[in-house]
mmCIF file of N, CA, C and O in Angstrom:
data_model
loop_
_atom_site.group_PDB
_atom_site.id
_atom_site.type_symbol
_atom_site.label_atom_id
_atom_site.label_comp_id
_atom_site.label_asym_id
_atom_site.label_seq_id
_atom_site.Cartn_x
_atom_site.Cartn_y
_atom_site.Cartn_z
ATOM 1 N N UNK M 1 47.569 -67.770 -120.313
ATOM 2 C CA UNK M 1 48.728 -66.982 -119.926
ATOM 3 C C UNK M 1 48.611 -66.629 -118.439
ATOM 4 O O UNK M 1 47.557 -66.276 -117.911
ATOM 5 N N UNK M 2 49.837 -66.760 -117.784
ATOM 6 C CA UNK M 2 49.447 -66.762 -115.997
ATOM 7 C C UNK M 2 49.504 -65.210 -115.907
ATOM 8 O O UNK M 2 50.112 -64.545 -116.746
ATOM 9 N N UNK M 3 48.863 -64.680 -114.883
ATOM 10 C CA UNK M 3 49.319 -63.629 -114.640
ATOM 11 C C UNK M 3 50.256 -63.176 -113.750
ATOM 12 O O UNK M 3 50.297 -63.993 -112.830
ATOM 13 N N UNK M 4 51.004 -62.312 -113.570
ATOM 14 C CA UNK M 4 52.294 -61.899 -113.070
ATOM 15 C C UNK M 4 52.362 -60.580 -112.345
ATOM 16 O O UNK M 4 52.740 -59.499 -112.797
ATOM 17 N N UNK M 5 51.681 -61.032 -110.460
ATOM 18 C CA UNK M 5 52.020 -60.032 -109.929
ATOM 19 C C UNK M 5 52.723 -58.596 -109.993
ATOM 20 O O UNK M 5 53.766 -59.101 -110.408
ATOM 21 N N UNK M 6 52.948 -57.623 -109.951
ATOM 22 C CA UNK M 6 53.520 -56.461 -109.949
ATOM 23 C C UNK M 6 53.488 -55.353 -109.093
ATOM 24 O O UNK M 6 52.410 -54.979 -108.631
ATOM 25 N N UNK M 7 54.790 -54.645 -108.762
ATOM 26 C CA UNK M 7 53.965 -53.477 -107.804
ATOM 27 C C UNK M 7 53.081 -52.329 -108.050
ATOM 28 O O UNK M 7 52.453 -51.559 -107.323
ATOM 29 N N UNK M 8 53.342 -52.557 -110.131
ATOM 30 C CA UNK M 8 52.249 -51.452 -110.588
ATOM 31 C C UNK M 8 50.887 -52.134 -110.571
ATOM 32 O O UNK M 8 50.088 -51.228 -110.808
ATOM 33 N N UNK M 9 50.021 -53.614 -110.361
ATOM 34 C CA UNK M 9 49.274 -53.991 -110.411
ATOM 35 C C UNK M 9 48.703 -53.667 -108.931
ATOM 36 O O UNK M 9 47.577 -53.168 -108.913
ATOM 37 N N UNK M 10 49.393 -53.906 -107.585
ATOM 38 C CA UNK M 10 49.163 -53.628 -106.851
ATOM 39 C C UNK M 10 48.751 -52.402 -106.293
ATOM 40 O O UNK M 10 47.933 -52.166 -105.404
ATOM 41 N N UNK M 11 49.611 -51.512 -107.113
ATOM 42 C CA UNK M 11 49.435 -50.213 -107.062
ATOM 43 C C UNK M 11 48.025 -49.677 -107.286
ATOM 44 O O UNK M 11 47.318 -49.309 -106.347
ATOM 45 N N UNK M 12 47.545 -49.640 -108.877
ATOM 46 C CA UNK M 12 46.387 -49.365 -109.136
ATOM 47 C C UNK M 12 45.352 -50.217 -108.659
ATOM 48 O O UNK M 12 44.260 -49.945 -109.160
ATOM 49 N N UNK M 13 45.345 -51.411 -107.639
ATOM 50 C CA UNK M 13 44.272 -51.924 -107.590
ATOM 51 C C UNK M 13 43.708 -51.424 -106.144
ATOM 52 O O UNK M 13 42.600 -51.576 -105.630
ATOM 53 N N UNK M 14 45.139 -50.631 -105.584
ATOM 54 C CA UNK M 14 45.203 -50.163 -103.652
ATOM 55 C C UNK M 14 44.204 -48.919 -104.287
ATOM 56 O O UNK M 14 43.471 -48.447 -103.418
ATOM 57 N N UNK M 15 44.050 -48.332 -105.581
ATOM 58 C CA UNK M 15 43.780 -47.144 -105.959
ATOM 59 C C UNK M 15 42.233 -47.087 -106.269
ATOM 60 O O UNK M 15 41.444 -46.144 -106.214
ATOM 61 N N UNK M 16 42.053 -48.486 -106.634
ATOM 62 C CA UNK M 16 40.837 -48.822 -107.090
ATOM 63 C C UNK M 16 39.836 -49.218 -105.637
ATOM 64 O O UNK M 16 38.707 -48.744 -105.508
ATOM 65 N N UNK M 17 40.204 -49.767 -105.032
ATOM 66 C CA UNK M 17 39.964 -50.407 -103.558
ATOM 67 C C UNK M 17 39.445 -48.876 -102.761
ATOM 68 O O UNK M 17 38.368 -48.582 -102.244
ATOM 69 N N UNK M 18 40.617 -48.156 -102.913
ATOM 70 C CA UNK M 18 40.581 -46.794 -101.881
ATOM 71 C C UNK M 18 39.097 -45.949 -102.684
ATOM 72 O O UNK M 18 38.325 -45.260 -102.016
ATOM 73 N N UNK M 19 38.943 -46.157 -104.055
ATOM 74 C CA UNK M 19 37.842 -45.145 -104.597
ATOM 75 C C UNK M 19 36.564 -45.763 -104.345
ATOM 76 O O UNK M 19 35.526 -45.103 -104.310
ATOM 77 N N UNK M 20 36.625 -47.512 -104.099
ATOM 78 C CA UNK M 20 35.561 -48.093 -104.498
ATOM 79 C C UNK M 20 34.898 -47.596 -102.828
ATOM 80 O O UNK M 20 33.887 -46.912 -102.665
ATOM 81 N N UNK M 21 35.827 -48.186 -101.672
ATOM 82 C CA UNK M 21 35.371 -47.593 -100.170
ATOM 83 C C UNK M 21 35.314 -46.077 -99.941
ATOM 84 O O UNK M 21 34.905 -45.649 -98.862
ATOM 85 N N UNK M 22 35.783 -45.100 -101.100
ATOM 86 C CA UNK M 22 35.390 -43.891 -100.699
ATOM 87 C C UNK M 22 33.965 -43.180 -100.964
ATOM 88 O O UNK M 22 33.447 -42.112 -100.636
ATOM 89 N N UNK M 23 33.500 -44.588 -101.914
ATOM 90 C CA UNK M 23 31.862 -44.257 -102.102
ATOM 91 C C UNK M 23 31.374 -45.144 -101.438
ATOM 92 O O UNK M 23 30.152 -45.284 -101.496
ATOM 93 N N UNK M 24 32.155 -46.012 -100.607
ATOM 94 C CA UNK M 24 30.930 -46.824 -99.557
ATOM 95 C C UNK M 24 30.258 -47.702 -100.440
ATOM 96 O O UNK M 24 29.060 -47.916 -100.256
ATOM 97 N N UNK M 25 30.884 -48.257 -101.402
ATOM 98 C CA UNK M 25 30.278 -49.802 -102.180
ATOM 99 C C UNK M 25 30.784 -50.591 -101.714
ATOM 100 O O UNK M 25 31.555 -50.217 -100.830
ATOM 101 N N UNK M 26 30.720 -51.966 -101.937
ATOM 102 C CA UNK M 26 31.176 -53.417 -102.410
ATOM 103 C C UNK M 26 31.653 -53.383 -103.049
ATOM 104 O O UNK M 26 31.558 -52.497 -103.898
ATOM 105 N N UNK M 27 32.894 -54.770 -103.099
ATOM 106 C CA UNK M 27 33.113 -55.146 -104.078
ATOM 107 C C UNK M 27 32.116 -55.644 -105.106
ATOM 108 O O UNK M 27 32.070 -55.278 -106.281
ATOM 109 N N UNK M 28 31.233 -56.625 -104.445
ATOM 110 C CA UNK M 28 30.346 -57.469 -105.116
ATOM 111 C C UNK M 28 29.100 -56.270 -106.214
ATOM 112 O O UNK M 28 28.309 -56.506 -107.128
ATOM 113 N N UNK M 29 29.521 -55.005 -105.478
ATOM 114 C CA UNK M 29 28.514 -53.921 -105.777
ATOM 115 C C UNK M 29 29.395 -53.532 -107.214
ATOM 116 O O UNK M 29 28.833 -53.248 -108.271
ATOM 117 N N UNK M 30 30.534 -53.567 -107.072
ATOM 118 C CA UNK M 30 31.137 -52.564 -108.516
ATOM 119 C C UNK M 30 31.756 -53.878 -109.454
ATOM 120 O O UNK M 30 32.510 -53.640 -110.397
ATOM 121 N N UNK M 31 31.372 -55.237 -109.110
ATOM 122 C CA UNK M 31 31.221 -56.548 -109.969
ATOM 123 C C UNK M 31 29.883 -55.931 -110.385
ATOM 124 O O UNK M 31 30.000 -54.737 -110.662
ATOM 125 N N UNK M 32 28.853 -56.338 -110.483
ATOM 126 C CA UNK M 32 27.110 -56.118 -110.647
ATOM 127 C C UNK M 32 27.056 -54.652 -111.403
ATOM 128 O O UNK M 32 26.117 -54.525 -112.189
ATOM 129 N N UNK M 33 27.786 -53.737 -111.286
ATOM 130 C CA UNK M 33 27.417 -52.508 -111.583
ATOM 131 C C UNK M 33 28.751 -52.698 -112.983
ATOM 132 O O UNK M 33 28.433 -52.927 -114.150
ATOM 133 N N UNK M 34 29.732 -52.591 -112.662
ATOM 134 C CA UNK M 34 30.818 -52.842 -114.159
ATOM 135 C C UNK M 34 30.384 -53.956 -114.535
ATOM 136 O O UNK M 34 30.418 -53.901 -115.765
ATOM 137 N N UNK M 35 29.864 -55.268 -114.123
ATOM 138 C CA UNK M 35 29.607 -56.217 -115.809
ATOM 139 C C UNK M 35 31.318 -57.171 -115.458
ATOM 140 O O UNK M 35 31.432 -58.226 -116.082
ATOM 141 N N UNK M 36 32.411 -56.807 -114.598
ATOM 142 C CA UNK M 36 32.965 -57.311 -113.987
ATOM 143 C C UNK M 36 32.901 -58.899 -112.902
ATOM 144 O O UNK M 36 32.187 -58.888 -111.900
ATOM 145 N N UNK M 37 33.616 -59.995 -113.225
ATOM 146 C CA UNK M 37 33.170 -60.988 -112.288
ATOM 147 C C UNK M 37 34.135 -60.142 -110.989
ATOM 148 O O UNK M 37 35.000 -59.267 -110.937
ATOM 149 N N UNK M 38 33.192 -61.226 -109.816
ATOM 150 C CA UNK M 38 33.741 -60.438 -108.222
ATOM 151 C C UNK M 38 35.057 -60.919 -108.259
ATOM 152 O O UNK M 38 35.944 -60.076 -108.127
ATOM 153 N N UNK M 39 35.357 -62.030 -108.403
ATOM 154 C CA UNK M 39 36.763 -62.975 -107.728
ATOM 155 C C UNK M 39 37.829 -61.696 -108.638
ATOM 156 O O UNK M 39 38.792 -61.182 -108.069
ATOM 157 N N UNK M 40 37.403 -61.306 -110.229
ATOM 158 C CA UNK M 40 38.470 -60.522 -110.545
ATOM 159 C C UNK M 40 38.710 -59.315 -110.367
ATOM 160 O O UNK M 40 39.625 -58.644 -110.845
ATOM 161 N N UNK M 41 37.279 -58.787 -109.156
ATOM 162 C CA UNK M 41 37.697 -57.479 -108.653
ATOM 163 C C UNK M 41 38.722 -57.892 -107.534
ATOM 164 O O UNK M 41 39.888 -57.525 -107.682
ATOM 165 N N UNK M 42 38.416 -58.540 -106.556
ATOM 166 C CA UNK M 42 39.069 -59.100 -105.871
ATOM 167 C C UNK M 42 40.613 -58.892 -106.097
ATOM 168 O O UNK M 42 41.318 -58.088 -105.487
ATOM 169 N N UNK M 43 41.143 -60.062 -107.421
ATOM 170 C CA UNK M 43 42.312 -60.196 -108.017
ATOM 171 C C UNK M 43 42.815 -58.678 -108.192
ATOM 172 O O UNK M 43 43.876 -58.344 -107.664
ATOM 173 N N UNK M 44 42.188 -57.925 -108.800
ATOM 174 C CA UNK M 44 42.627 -56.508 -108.997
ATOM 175 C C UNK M 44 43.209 -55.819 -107.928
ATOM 176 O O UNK M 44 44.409 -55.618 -107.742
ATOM 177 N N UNK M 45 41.966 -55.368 -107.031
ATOM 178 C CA UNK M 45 42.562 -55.034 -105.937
ATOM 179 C C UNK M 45 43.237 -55.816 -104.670
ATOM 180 O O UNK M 45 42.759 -55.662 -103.546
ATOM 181 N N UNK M 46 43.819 -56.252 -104.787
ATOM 182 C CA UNK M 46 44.585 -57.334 -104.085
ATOM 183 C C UNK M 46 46.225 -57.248 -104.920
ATOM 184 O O UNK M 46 47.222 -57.450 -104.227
ATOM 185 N N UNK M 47 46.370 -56.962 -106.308
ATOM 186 C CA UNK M 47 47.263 -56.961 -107.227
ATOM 187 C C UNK M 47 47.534 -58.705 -107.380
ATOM 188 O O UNK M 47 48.516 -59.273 -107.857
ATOM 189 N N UNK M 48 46.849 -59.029 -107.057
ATOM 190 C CA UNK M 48 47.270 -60.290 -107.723
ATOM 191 C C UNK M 48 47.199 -60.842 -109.457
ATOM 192 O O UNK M 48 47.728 -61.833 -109.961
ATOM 193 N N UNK M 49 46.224 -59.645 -110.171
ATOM 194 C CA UNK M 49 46.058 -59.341 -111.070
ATOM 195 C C UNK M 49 46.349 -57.923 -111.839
ATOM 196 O O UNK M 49 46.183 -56.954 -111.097
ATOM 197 N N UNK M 50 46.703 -57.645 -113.023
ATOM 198 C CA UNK M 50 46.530 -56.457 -113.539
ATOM 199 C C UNK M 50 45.657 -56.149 -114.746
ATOM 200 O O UNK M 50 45.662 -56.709 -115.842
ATOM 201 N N UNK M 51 44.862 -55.081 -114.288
ATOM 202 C CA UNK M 51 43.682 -54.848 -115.022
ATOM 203 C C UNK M 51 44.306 -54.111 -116.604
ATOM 204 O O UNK M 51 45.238 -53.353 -116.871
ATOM 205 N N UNK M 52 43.331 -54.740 -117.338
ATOM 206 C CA UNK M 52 43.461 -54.074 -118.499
ATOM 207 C C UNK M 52 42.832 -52.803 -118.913
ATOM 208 O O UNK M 52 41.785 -52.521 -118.330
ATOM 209 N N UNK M 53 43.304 -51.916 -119.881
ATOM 210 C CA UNK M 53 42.901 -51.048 -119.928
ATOM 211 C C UNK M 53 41.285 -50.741 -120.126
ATOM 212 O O UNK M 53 40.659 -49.807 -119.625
ATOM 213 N N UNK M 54 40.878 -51.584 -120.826
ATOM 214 C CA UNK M 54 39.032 -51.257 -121.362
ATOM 215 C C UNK M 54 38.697 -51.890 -119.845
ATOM 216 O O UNK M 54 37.753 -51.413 -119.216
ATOM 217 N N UNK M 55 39.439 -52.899 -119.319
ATOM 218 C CA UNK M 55 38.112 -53.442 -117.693
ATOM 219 C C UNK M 55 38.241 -51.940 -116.870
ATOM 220 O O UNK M 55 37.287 -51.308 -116.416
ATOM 221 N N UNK M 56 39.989 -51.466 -116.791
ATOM 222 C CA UNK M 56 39.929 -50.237 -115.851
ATOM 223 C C UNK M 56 38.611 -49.127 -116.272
ATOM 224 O O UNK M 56 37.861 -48.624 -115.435
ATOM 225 N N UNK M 57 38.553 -48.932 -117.493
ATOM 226 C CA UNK M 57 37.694 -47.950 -118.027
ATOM 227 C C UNK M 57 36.432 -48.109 -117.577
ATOM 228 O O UNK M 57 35.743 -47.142 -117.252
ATOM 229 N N UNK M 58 35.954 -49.529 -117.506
ATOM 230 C CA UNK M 58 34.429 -50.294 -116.797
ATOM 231 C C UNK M 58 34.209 -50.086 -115.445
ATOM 232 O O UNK M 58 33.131 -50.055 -114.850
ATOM 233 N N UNK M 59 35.682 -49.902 -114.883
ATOM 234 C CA UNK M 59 35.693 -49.704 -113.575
ATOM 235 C C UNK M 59 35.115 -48.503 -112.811
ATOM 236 O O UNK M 59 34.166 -48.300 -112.054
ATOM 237 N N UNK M 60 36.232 -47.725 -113.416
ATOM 238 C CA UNK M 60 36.182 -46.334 -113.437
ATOM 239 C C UNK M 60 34.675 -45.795 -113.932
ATOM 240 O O UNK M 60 34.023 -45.116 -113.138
ATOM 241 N N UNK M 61 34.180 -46.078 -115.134
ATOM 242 C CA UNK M 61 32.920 -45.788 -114.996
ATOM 243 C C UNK M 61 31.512 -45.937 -113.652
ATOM 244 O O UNK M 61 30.671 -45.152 -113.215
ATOM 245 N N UNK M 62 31.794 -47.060 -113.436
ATOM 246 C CA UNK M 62 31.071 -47.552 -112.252
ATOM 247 C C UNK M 62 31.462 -47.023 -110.623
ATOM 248 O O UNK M 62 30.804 -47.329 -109.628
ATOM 249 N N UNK M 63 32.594 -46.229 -110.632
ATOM 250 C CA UNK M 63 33.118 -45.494 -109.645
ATOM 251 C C UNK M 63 32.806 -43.981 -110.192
ATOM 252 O O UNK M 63 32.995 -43.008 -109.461
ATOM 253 N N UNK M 64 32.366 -43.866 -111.392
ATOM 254 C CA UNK M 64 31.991 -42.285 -111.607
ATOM 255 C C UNK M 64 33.572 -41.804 -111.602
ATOM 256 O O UNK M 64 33.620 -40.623 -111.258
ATOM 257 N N UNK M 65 34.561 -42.218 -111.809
ATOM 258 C CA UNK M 65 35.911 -41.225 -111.962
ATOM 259 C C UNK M 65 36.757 -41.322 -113.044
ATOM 260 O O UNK M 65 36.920 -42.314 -113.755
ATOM 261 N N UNK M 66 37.285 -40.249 -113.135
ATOM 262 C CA UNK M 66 38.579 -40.590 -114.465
ATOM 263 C C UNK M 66 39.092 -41.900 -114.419
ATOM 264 O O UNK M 66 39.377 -42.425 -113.343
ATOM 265 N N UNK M 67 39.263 -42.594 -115.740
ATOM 266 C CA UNK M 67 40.685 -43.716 -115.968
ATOM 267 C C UNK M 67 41.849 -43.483 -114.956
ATOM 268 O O UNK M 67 42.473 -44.127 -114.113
ATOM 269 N N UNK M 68 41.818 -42.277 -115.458
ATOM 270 C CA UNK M 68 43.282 -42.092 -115.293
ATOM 271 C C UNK M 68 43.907 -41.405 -113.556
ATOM 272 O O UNK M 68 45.022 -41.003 -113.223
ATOM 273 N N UNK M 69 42.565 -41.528 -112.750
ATOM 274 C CA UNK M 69 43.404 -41.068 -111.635
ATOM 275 C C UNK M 69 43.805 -42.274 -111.015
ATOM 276 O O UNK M 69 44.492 -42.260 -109.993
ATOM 277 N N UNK M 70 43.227 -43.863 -111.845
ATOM 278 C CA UNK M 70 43.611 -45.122 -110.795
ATOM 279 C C UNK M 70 45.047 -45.156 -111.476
ATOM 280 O O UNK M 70 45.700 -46.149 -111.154
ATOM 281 N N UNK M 71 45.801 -44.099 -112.530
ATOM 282 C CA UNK M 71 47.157 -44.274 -113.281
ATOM 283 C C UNK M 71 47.667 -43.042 -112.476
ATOM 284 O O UNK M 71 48.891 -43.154 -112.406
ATOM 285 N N UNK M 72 47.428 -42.399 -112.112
ATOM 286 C CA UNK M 72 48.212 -40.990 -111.654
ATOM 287 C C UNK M 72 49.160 -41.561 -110.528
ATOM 288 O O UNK M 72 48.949 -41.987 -109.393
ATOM 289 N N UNK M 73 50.294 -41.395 -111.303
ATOM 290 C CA UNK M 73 52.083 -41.488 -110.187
ATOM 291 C C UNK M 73 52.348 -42.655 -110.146
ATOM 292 O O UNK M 73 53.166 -43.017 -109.299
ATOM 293 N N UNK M 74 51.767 -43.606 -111.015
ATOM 294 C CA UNK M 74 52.500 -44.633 -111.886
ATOM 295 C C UNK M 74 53.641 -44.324 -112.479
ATOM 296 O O UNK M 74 53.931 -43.317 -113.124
ATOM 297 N N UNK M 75 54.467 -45.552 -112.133
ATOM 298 C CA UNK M 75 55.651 -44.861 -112.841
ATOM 299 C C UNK M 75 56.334 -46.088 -113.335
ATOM 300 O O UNK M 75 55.973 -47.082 -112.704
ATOM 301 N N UNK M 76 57.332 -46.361 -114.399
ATOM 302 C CA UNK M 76 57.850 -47.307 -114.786
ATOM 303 C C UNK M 76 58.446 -48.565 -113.744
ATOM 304 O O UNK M 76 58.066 -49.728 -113.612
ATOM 305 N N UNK M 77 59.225 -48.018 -113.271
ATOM 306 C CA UNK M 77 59.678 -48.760 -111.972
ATOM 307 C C UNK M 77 59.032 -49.654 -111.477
ATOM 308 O O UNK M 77 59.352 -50.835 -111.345
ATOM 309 N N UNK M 78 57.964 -49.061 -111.139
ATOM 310 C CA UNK M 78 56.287 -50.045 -110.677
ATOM 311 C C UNK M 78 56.302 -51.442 -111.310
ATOM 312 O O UNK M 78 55.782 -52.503 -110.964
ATOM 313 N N UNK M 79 56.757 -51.234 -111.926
ATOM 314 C CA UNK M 79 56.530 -52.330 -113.192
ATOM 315 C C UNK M 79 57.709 -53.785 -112.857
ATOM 316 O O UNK M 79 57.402 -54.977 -112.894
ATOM 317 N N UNK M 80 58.896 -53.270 -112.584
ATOM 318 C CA UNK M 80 59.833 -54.504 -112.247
ATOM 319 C C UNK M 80 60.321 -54.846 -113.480
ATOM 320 O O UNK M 80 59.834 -54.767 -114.608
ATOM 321 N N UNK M 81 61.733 -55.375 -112.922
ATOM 322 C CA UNK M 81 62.000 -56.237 -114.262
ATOM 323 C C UNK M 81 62.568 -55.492 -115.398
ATOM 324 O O UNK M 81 62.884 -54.304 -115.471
ATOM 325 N N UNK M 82 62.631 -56.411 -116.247
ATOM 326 C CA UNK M 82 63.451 -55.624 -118.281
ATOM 327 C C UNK M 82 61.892 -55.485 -118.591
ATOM 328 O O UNK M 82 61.842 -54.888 -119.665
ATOM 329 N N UNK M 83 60.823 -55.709 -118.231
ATOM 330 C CA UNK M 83 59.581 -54.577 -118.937
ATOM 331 C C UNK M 83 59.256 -53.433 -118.140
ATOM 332 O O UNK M 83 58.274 -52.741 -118.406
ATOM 333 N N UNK M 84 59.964 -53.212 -117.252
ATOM 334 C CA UNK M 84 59.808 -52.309 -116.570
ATOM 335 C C UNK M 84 61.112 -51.045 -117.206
ATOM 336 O O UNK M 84 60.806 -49.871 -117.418
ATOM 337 N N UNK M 85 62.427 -51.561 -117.406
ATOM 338 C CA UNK M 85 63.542 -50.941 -117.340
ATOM 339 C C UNK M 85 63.559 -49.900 -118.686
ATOM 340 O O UNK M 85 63.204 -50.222 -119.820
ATOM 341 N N UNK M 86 64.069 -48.554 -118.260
ATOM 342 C CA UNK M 86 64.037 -48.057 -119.012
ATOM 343 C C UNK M 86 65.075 -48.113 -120.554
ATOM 344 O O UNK M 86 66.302 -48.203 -120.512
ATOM 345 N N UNK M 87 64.294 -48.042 -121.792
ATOM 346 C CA UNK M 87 65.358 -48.168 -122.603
ATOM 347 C C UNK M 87 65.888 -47.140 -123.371
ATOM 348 O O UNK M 87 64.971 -46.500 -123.886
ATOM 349 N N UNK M 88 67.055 -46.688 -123.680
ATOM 350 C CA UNK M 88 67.889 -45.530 -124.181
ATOM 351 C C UNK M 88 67.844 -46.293 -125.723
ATOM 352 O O UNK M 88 68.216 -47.316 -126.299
ATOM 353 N N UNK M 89 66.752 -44.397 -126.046
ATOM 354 C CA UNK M 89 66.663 -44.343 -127.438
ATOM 355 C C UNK M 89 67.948 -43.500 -128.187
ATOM 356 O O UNK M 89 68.581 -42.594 -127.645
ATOM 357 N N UNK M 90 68.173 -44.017 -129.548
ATOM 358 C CA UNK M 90 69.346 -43.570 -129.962
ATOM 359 C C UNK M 90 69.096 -42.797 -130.828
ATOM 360 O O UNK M 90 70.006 -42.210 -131.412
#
């Protein structure tokens, strides 16, 4: 299955990038330390990929921070597209 750029992929990976240099690692350092290959940290933060929830969690562990601050002000939109669009429940 290809993967499919996004601005929410991009988003959390600018988020992941910004935490990984705010502790002064590597990439190659938080590949080796999450159990992560490098090229798909890379992909992540780059958004050329979007991380799944259990790799974010691997991530985040290895950065010492919540899941959820590489999700904080995510928002649907991010997303693009009819999987992005909101749908009216009846």
């Amino acid at each position: 299955m290809p993967r499919v750029p996004s601005e929410a992929a991009a988003y959390i990976g600018a988020r992941i990038a910004d935490a990984r240099k705010r502790m002064g690692v590597s990439q190659d350092w938080l590949a080796a330390t999450s159990g992560i290959d490098s090229s798909n940290i890379r992909s992540y933060e780059s958004g050329r990929a979007m991380v799944s929830v259990h790799t974010l969690v691997r991530i985040a562990d290895a950065l010492d921070a919540p899941p959820g601050d590489f999700l904080d002000g995510l928002t649907l939109d991010l997303f693009g597209g009819p999987a992005g669009e909101r749908k009216k429940v009846s």
